[in-house]
Coordinates of C-alpha atoms in Angstrom, one line a residue:
M17 CA 0.3 -0.3 0.3
P18 CA 1.7 3.3 -1.0
L19 CA 3.1 5.0 2.0
R20 CA 0.6 8.6 1.9
D21 CA 1.8 12.3 2.8
A22 CA 1.9 13.4 6.1
S23 CA -1.0 15.7 5.9
A24 CA -3.3 13.9 3.7
R25 CA -3.1 11.0 7.2
G26 CA -3.9 14.5 9.2
C27 CA -0.1 14.2 11.1
Q28 CA 1.8 17.0 11.2
T29 CA 5.4 17.4 10.1
E30 CA 7.4 18.0 12.1
E31 CA 10.0 21.2 11.9
V32 CA 12.8 21.2 11.8
A33 CA 15.2 23.1 13.7
P34 CA 17.8 25.2 11.9
Q35 CA 21.7 24.2 11.8
P36 CA 23.1 26.7 14.0
D37 CA 26.2 28.4 12.9
P38 CA 29.7 26.9 13.1
L39 CA 30.6 30.7 12.1
L40 CA 29.8 31.9 15.6
S41 CA 33.0 29.9 16.8
C42 CA 35.5 31.7 15.1
A43 CA 36.6 34.7 14.0
V44 CA 38.1 35.6 10.8
H45 CA 40.6 38.3 9.8
F46 CA 39.9 39.1 6.2
T47 CA 43.1 40.8 3.8
R48 CA 43.0 43.4 1.5
G49 CA 44.0 44.6 -0.7
S50 CA 45.9 47.3 -3.0
C51 CA 43.5 50.2 -4.1
P52 CA 42.6 49.2 -7.7
A53 CA 43.8 52.7 -8.8
L54 CA 47.6 51.8 -7.1
A55 CA 47.6 48.6 -8.1
A56 CA 47.4 49.9 -12.0
K57 CA 49.9 52.2 -11.1
A58 CA 51.8 50.1 -9.8
L59 CA 51.7 48.1 -12.6
A60 CA 52.5 50.4 -15.5
R61 CA 55.2 52.3 -13.4
P62 CA 58.5 51.1 -15.9
L63 CA 60.7 48.6 -14.0
P64 CA 64.8 49.0 -13.6
G65 CA 66.0 45.8 -15.5
A66 CA 67.8 43.9 -12.0
L67 CA 65.6 43.3 -8.8
S68 CA 66.5 42.6 -5.9
H69 CA 64.4 40.1 -4.4
I70 CA 62.7 42.9 -1.4
E71 CA 61.6 44.5 -4.9
L72 CA 60.3 41.8 -6.5
A73 CA 58.3 41.0 -3.6
Q74 CA 57.1 45.2 -3.2
W75 CA 56.4 44.9 -6.7
L76 CA 54.2 42.1 -6.2
D77 CA 52.1 43.5 -3.5
D78 CA 52.0 46.4 -4.8
I79 CA 49.9 45.5 -8.4
D80 CA 47.7 42.8 -5.9
D81 CA 44.1 44.9 -5.3
T82 CA 42.6 40.9 -5.0
G83 CA 44.4 40.1 -1.1
F84 CA 46.1 37.0 -2.2
R85 CA 49.5 38.2 -1.4
A86 CA 48.4 40.0 1.5
S87 CA 47.1 36.0 2.9
L88 CA 49.9 34.4 1.3
S89 CA 52.8 36.2 3.7
I90 CA 50.6 36.1 7.0
L91 CA 50.5 31.9 6.5
W92 CA 54.6 32.2 5.1
Q93 CA 54.6 34.3 9.1
G94 CA 52.7 32.7 11.4
F95 CA 51.8 36.3 12.1
V96 CA 48.4 38.4 11.5
R97 CA 50.4 41.8 12.0
P98 CA 48.4 44.5 14.3
T99 CA 47.2 47.9 12.9
H100 CA 49.1 51.2 10.9
L101 CA 47.7 53.6 13.3
P102 CA 45.5 52.8 17.2
R103 CA 42.3 51.9 17.5
C104 CA 40.4 51.8 20.2
I105 CA 39.2 55.1 23.1
G106 CA 42.7 56.1 24.3
K107 CA 44.3 55.9 20.3
D108 CA 45.7 59.0 21.0
V109 CA 47.1 58.6 24.4
G110 CA 50.8 59.4 24.3
G111 CA 53.2 56.4 24.8
L112 CA 51.1 53.6 24.3
E113 CA 50.3 53.3 21.1
K114 CA 52.0 50.0 20.3
A115 CA 49.9 49.1 22.9
H116 CA 46.4 49.9 21.2
R117 CA 47.8 49.1 17.8
S118 CA 45.6 44.9 17.8
A119 CA 44.6 42.4 15.2
C120 CA 41.7 42.9 13.1
F121 CA 38.9 39.9 13.3
S122 CA 35.2 39.5 12.6
E123 CA 32.8 36.8 13.8
S124 CA 30.7 38.1 11.5
P125 CA 27.3 35.0 11.4
L126 CA 27.5 33.1 7.9
D127 CA 24.5 35.7 7.0
E128 CA 26.9 38.6 6.7
L129 CA 29.8 36.8 4.8
A130 CA 28.7 38.4 1.6
R131 CA 28.7 41.7 3.0
L132 CA 32.4 41.6 4.7
V133 CA 34.1 40.1 1.4
E134 CA 33.1 43.1 -0.4
T135 CA 35.0 44.8 2.3
R136 CA 37.9 43.0 2.1
S137 CA 38.1 40.0 -0.4
L138 CA 37.5 35.9 -0.7
Y139 CA 40.5 36.0 1.5
G140 CA 41.3 35.3 5.2
I141 CA 42.4 33.0 7.9
G142 CA 40.3 31.3 10.7
F143 CA 40.6 30.9 14.4
Y144 CA 38.5 29.9 16.8
R145 CA 37.2 32.8 19.7
D146 CA 38.4 30.5 22.3
F147 CA 42.0 30.7 20.7
L148 CA 42.3 34.4 20.9
R149 CA 40.6 34.7 23.6
T150 CA 44.3 32.3 25.0
N151 CA 46.1 34.6 23.2
G152 CA 45.1 38.1 24.8
G153 CA 42.5 39.1 22.5
Q154 CA 39.0 40.2 23.0
P155 CA 35.9 41.0 21.5
V156 CA 35.5 44.6 20.9
K157 CA 32.9 47.4 23.2
Y158 CA 31.4 50.0 21.0
L159 CA 30.2 52.6 22.7
E160 CA 27.1 55.8 21.3
H161 CA 28.8 59.2 21.1
D162 CA 26.7 60.8 23.4
G163 CA 26.2 58.3 25.5
T164 CA 27.2 58.6 29.4
E165 CA 29.1 54.8 29.0
A166 CA 31.2 56.7 26.9
A167 CA 31.7 60.0 28.7
W168 CA 32.7 58.0 31.3
W169 CA 35.1 56.8 29.0
A170 CA 36.6 59.8 27.6
Q171 CA 36.3 61.1 31.3
E172 CA 38.9 58.4 32.7
V173 CA 41.3 58.6 29.8
S174 CA 42.1 62.7 30.1
R175 CA 42.1 61.7 34.3
R176 CA 45.3 59.8 34.0
C177 CA 46.2 61.7 31.1
V178 CA 47.3 65.2 33.4
A179 CA 50.1 64.1 34.7
A180 CA 52.6 61.4 33.3
V181 CA 51.4 58.6 31.9
D182 CA 51.2 55.0 33.8
T183 CA 51.8 52.6 30.7
E184 CA 51.2 49.9 33.3
D185 CA 47.7 51.3 35.1
P186 CA 45.1 48.2 34.4
F187 CA 43.3 50.5 32.4
W188 CA 45.4 50.5 29.7
R189 CA 44.9 46.8 29.5
E190 CA 40.9 48.1 29.0
T191 CA 41.0 50.7 26.6
P192 CA 42.3 48.5 23.2
F193 CA 38.8 46.6 23.3
V194 CA 36.6 49.5 23.3
D195 CA 35.4 52.2 20.0
E196 CA 33.3 54.6 19.4
L197 CA 30.5 54.6 16.9
A198 CA 31.5 56.2 14.2
L199 CA 29.0 59.1 13.9
D200 CA 28.6 58.8 9.3
P201 CA 26.6 55.0 9.3
A202 CA 27.9 54.8 5.5
E203 CA 32.2 54.1 8.0
D204 CA 30.1 51.8 11.0
T205 CA 31.1 47.9 11.0
S206 CA 30.1 47.5 14.1
W207 CA 27.9 45.6 12.7
E208 CA 31.7 43.4 12.0
K209 CA 31.8 42.1 15.4
E210 CA 34.9 43.1 15.1
W211 CA 37.4 41.0 17.8
R212 CA 41.2 42.5 18.5
V213 CA 44.6 40.5 19.5
P214 CA 46.4 43.6 21.3
G215 CA 50.2 43.6 19.2
G216 CA 49.5 40.8 16.6
L217 CA 48.4 37.7 17.0
N218 CA 51.1 34.7 16.3
F219 CA 49.7 31.6 15.0
Q220 CA 50.6 28.2 14.0
P221 CA 49.4 25.8 11.2
D222 CA 48.0 23.7 13.6
D223 CA 46.4 26.7 15.0
V224 CA 44.0 28.4 12.1
A225 CA 40.4 26.9 12.1
F226 CA 40.0 27.2 8.3
V227 CA 41.5 29.5 5.5
F228 CA 38.9 31.1 3.3
L229 CA 40.1 31.3 -0.6
P230 CA 38.9 31.2 -3.9
E231 CA 37.8 27.4 -4.3
E232 CA 40.0 27.3 -7.9
L233 CA 42.7 27.2 -5.8
H234 CA 41.9 24.9 -3.3
E235 CA 43.3 21.9 -5.2
N236 CA 46.8 23.7 -5.7
A237 CA 47.0 25.8 -1.8
R238 CA 46.8 22.3 -0.6
A239 CA 49.4 20.4 -3.2
F240 CA 52.0 23.5 -2.8
F241 CA 51.4 22.8 1.8
T242 CA 51.6 19.4 1.7
E243 CA 55.1 19.6 -0.4
H244 CA 56.4 21.3 2.0
R245 CA 55.3 19.7 4.9
A246 CA 56.6 16.4 3.0
N247 CA 59.7 18.4 2.4
N248 CA 60.5 20.4 5.2
T249 CA 60.8 23.7 3.9
G250 CA 57.3 25.3 5.2
P251 CA 54.5 25.6 7.1
P252 CA 51.9 23.5 6.3
Y253 CA 48.3 24.3 6.2
L254 CA 46.1 21.6 5.5
A255 CA 43.2 23.3 7.6
R256 CA 39.4 23.0 5.8
Y257 CA 39.2 25.4 2.5
L258 CA 36.3 27.2 2.1
D259 CA 35.2 29.6 -0.6
A260 CA 33.5 32.5 0.5
R261 CA 30.3 32.5 -2.4
W262 CA 30.1 29.1 -1.6
D263 CA 26.1 28.8 0.6
R264 CA 25.5 29.0 3.7
K265 CA 24.5 24.8 3.6
R266 CA 27.7 23.6 1.7
I267 CA 30.0 25.8 4.1
Q268 CA 28.7 24.1 7.0
H269 CA 28.9 20.9 5.3
V270 CA 32.7 21.1 5.2
L271 CA 32.8 22.6 8.6
R272 CA 31.5 20.1 10.2
E273 CA 32.6 16.4 8.2
P274 CA 36.6 16.0 9.8
L275 CA 39.2 17.5 8.7
A276 CA 41.1 14.3 8.0
A277 CA 38.8 13.3 5.4
Q278 CA 38.6 16.0 2.8
V279 CA 42.4 16.3 2.9
A280 CA 42.2 12.8 1.7
S281 CA 39.4 13.5 -1.0
G282 CA 40.5 16.5 -2.1
P283 CA 37.6 19.7 -2.8
A284 CA 35.0 19.0 -1.5
P285 CA 31.6 18.2 -4.1
P286 CA 28.9 21.4 -4.6
R287 CA 25.4 20.3 -2.7

């Protein structure tokens, strides 16, 4: 006897609970490429007959507007560099410039991934938030400009700058993680749910949860790093590879699948 639809039998179908977002346990550092206009200018610039290794590397960095070179540099060095300028509620305090420069990460959920890639690039390196905490990282707290909390923080910063700044004051260990919301809504990045690690983040290949890069590069990247592991010539990043353009279901599948199965089978099949 053929089975009838559950609704035809007067039964209610069981609702399937949505799958939890696997990115919520992680934070990602997405790289930026050179400004397209500057990259084009560098590409058009005549080059001398011979370039040193350093000059060639700098030129390749200058002409890359994709974020690829920046991502590869971070992986090769095992270090996410801090911002060039201080960023936080105490960014203008003299003597604390280094303490207020941080490596930046985003814990945006999958639903915000396309928006994040649009402002950065397709290249990124993901870490578990527990690892970031172990290395001094915390989420950033954003303050309304006219709010009482912002006024309190500003007052405390000013009070500590009346005399010589005591760089050992525990207060300054909190300021890297406090910032004000941008006055211009178009410049508001609070939706990125930023994390910061003061001074930058050192890491080993096993600390990387996953790497974002275009799918067409996955096979070559895994072969590249597998060769380095075999020859002991460089860090082997054989973590999960993701493409930020994949749909939610496919990213969830790759993040939940055992890593050993992915390394053995190669690129994840379309889903």
